[in-house]
CSV table of C-alpha atoms in Angstrom, one decimal:
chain,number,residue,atom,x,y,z
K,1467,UNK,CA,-20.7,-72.3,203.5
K,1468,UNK,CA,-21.5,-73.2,200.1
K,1469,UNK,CA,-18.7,-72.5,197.3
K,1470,UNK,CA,-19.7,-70.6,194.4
K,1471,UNK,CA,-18.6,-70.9,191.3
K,1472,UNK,CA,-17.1,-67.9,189.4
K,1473,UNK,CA,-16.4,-67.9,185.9
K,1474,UNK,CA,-14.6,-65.2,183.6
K,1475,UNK,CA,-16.2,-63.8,181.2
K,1476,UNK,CA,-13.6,-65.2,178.9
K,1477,UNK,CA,-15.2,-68.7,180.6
K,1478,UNK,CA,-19.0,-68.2,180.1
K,1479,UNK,CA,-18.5,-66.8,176.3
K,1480,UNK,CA,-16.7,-70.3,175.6
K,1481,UNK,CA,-19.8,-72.2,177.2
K,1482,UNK,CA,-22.1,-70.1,175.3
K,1483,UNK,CA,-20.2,-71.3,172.3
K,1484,UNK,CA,-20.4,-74.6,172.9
K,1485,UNK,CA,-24.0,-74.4,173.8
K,1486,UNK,CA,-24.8,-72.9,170.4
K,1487,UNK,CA,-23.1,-75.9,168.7
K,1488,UNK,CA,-25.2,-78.3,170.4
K,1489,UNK,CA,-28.3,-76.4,169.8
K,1490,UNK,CA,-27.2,-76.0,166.3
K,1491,UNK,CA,-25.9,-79.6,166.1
K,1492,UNK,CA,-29.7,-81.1,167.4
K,1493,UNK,CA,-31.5,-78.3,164.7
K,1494,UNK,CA,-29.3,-79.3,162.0
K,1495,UNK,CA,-30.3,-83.1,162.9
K,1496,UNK,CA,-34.1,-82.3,162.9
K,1497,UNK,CA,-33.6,-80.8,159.7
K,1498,UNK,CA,-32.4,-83.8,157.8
K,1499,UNK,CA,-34.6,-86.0,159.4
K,1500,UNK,CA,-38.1,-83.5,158.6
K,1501,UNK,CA,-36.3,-83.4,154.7
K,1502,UNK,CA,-35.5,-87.1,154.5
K,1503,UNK,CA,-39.0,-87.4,155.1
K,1504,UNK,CA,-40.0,-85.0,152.4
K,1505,UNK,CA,-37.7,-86.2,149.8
K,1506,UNK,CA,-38.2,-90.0,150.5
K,1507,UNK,CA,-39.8,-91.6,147.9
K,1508,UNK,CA,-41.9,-95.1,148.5
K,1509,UNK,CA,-41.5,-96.6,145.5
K,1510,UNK,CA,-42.9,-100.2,146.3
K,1511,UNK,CA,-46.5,-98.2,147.6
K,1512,UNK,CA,-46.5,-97.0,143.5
K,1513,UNK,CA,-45.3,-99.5,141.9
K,1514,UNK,CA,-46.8,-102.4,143.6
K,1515,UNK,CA,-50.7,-101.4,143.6
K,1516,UNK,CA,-54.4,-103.8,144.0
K,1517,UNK,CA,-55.5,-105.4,140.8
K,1518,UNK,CA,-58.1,-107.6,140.0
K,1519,UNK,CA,-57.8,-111.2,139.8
K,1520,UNK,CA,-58.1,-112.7,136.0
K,1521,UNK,CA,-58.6,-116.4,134.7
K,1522,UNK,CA,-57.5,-117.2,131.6
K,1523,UNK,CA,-57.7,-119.8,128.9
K,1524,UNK,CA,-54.7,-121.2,127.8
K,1525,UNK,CA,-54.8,-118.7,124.9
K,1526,UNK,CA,-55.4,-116.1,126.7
K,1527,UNK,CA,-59.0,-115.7,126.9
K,1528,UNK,CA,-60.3,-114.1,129.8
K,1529,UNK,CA,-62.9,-116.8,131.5
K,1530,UNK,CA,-63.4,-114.7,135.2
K,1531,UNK,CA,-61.8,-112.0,137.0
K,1532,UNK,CA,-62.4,-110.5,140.4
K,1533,UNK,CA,-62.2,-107.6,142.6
K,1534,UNK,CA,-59.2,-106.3,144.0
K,1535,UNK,CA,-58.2,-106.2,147.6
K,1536,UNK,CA,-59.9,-102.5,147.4
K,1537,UNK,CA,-62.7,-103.7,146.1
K,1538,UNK,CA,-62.0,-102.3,142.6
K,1539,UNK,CA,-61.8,-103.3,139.4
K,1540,UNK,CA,-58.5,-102.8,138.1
K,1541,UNK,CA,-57.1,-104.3,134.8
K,1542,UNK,CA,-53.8,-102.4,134.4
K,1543,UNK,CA,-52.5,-102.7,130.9
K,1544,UNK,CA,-49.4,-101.6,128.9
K,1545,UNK,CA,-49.9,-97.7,127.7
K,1546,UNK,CA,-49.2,-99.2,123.8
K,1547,UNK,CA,-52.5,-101.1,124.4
K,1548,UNK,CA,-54.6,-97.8,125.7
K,1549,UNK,CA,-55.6,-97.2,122.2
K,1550,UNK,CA,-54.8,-94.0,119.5
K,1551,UNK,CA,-56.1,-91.2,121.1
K,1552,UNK,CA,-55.7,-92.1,125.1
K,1553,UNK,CA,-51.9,-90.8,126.2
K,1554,UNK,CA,-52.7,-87.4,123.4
K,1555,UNK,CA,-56.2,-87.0,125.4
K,1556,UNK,CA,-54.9,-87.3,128.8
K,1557,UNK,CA,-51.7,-85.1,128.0
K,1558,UNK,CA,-54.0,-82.7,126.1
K,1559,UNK,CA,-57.0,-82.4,129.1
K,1560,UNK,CA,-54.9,-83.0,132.3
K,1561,UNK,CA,-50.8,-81.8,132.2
K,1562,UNK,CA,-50.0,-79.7,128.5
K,1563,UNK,CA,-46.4,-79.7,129.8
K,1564,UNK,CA,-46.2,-83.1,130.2
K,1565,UNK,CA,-43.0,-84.3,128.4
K,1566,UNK,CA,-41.5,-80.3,128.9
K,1567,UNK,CA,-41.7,-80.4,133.1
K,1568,UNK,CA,-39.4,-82.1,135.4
K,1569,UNK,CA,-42.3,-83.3,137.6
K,1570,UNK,CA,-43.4,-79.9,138.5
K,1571,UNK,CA,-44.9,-77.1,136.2
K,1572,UNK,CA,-43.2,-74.1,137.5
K,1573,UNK,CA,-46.0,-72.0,135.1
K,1574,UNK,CA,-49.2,-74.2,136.8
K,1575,UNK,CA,-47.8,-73.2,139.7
K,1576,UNK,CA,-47.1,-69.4,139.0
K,1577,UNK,CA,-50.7,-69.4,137.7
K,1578,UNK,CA,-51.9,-71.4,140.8
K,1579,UNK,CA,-50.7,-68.8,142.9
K,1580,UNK,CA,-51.9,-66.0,141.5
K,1581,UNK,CA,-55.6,-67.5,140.8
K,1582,UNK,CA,-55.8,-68.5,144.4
K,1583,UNK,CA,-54.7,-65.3,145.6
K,1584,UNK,CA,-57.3,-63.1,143.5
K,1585,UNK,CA,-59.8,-65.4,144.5
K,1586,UNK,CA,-59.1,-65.5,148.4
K,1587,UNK,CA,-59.5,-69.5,148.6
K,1588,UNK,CA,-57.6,-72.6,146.7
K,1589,UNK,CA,-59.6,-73.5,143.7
K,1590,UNK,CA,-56.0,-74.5,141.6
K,1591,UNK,CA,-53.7,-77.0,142.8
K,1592,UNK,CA,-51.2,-77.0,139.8
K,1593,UNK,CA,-51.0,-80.7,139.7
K,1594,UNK,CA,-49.4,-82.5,137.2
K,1595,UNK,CA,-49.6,-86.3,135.8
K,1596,UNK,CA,-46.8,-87.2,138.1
K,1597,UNK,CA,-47.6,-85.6,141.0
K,1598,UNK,CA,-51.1,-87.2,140.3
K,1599,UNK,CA,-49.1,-90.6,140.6
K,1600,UNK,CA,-48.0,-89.7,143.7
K,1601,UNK,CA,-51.1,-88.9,145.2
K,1602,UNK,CA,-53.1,-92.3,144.0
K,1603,UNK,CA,-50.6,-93.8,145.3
K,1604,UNK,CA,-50.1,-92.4,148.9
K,1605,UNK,CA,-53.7,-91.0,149.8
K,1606,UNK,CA,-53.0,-88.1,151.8
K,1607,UNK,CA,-55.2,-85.2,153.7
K,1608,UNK,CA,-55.3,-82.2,151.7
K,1609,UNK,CA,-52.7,-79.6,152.7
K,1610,UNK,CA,-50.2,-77.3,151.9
K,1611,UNK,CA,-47.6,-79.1,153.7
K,1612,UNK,CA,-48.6,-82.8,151.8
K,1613,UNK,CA,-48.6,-80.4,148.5
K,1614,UNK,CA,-45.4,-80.0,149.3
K,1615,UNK,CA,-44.6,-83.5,149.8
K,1616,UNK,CA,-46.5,-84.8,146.8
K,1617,UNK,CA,-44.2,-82.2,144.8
K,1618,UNK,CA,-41.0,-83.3,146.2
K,1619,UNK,CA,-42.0,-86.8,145.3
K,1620,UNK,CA,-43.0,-86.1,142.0
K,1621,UNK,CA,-39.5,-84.6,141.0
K,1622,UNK,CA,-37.7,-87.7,142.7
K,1623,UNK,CA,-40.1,-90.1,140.4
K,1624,UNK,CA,-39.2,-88.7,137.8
K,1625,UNK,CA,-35.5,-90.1,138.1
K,1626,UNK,CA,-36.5,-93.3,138.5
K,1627,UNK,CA,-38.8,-93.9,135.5
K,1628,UNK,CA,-39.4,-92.6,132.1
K,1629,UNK,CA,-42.1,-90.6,130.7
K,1630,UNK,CA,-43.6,-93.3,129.5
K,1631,UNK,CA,-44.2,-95.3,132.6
K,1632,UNK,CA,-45.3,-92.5,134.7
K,1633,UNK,CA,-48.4,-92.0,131.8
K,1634,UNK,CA,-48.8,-95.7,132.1
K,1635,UNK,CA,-49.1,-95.6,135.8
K,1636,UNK,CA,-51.5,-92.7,135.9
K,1637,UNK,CA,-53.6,-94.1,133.6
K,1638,UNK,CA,-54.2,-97.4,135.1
K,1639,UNK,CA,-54.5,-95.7,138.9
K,1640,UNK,CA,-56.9,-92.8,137.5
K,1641,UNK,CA,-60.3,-93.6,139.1
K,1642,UNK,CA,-63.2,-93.4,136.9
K,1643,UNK,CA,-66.1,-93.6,139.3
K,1644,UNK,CA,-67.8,-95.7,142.1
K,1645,UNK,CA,-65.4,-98.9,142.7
K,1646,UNK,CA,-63.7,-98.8,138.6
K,1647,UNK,CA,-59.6,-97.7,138.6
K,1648,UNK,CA,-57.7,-97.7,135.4
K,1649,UNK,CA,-58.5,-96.9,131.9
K,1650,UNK,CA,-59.0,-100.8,130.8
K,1651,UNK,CA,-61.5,-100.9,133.7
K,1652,UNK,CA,-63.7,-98.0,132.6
K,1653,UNK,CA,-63.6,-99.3,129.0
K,1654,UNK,CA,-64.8,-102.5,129.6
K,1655,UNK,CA,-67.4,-100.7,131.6
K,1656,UNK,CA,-68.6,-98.0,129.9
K,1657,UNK,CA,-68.3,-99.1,126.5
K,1658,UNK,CA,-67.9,-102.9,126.6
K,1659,UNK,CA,-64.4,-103.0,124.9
K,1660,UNK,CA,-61.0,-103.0,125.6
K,1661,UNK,CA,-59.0,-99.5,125.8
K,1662,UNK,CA,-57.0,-100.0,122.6
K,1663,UNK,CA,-60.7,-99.5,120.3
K,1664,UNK,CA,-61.3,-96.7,121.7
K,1665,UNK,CA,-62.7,-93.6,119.6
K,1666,UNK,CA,-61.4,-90.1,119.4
K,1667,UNK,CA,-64.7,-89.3,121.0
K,1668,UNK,CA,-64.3,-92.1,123.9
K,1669,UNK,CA,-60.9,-91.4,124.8
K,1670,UNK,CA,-62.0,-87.8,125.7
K,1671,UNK,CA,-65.1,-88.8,127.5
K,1672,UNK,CA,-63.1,-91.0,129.8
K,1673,UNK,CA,-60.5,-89.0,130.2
K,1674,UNK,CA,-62.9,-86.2,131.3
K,1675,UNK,CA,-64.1,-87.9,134.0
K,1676,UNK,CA,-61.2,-88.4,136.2
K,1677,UNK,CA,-61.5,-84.6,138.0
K,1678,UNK,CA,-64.5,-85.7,138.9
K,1679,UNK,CA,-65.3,-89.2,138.6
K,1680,UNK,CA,-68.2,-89.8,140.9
K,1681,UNK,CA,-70.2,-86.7,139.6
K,1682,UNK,CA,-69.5,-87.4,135.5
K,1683,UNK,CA,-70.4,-91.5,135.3
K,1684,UNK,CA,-71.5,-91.8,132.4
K,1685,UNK,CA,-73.9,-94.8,133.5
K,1686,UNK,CA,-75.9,-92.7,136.2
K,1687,UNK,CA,-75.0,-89.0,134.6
K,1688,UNK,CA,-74.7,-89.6,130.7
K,1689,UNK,CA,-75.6,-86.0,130.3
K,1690,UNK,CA,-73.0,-84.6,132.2
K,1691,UNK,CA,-70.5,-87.0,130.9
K,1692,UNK,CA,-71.2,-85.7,127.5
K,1693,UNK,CA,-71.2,-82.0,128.5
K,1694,UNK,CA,-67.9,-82.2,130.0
K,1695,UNK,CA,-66.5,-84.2,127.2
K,1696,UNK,CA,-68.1,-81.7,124.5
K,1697,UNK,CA,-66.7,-79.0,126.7
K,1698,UNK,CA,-63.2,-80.6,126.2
């Protein structure tokens, strides 16, 4: 005959316990692993983006440049060589709060929420120039849960650069339509110049494009590209 095996009840409430702290243990575990991967920050994927490929003379005259490994055209410069107008316009048109926000805009968002919410669908995503960073730099499919992330990321980016670096980065990873990334890039060609001549005028048609790049080129859509920077 088979013994069985009796336990007081003083017994089973001490396995119970102990079963609880495992279960809690292996949660606890999951947890820190699910936020280390929401607050881990690739900093090498942003920093270390595709640019085109430029021959110089040995003054410093470009003689040929290339296409980047995405088959862009990408000629990141220093923000002080963007021109006058170029950091006011894009803080002006695309995050108000720039210099004021720690990565976030806890008002974009407030107001995110409560457009969304009248309007039964997302139409605001309360981005801001840094969280912008974040997604150029890690494409990701659009969902609440990689809002989330790109949020998360955008506060810890802002610890590890300044203002100034984060406008810099935006503004050479902003696409300005079909296979042209960067503000040097869209200069060159859309007006045949560098960034740092740009116009008043310029600077806010360019700028204008990046919410919708492919639908305001200037080259195949002049009108539009006027409208929206008139509008602005």
């Amino acid at each position: 005959m088979k013994k069985k095996n009796h336990y007081s009840t003083t017994d089973r409430a001490a396995i119970n316990r102990r079963r609880l702290r495992i279960i809690g243990f292996a949660c606890g575990c999951a947890c820190l692993i699910g936020l280390s991967s929401l607050f881990m920050l690739p900093l090498s994927s942003i920093l270390e983006y595709p640019v085109s490929v430029v021959v110089t003379d040995r003054d410093g005259v470009s003689l040929a440049s290339s296409l980047s490994s995405r088959e862009e055209w990408c000629f990141p410069v220093p923000l002080d060589e963007m021109g006058k107008w170029t950091a006011q316009v894009a803080i002006s048109l695309e995050d108000k709060r720039f210099y004021l926000h720690p990565g976030i805009d806890p008002l974009a968002v407030l107001r995110a929420l409560f457009v969304n919410h009248a309007k039964g669908k997302i139409t605001s995503g309360a981005s801001t120039i840094t969280s912008q960073v974040i997604r150029l730099s890690i494409p990701r499919k659009r969902t609440v849960a990689n809002k989330a992330r790109e949020f998360s990321q955008a506060l810890l980016l802002e610890g590890f650069l300044s203002k100034k670096e984060i406008l810099e980065l935006y503004l050479n990873l902003a696409p300005f339509g079909g296979n042209i990334r960067g503000i040097e890039s869209a200069s060159l060609a859309y007006f045949n110049k560098q960034a740092k001549y740009l116009s008043l005028g310029e600077s806010v048609l360019l700028i204008s494009l990046i919410r919708s790049p492919s639908q305001l080129r200037p080259d195949r859509y002049p009108q539009r590209a006027q409208d929206a920077r008139n509008r602005n």
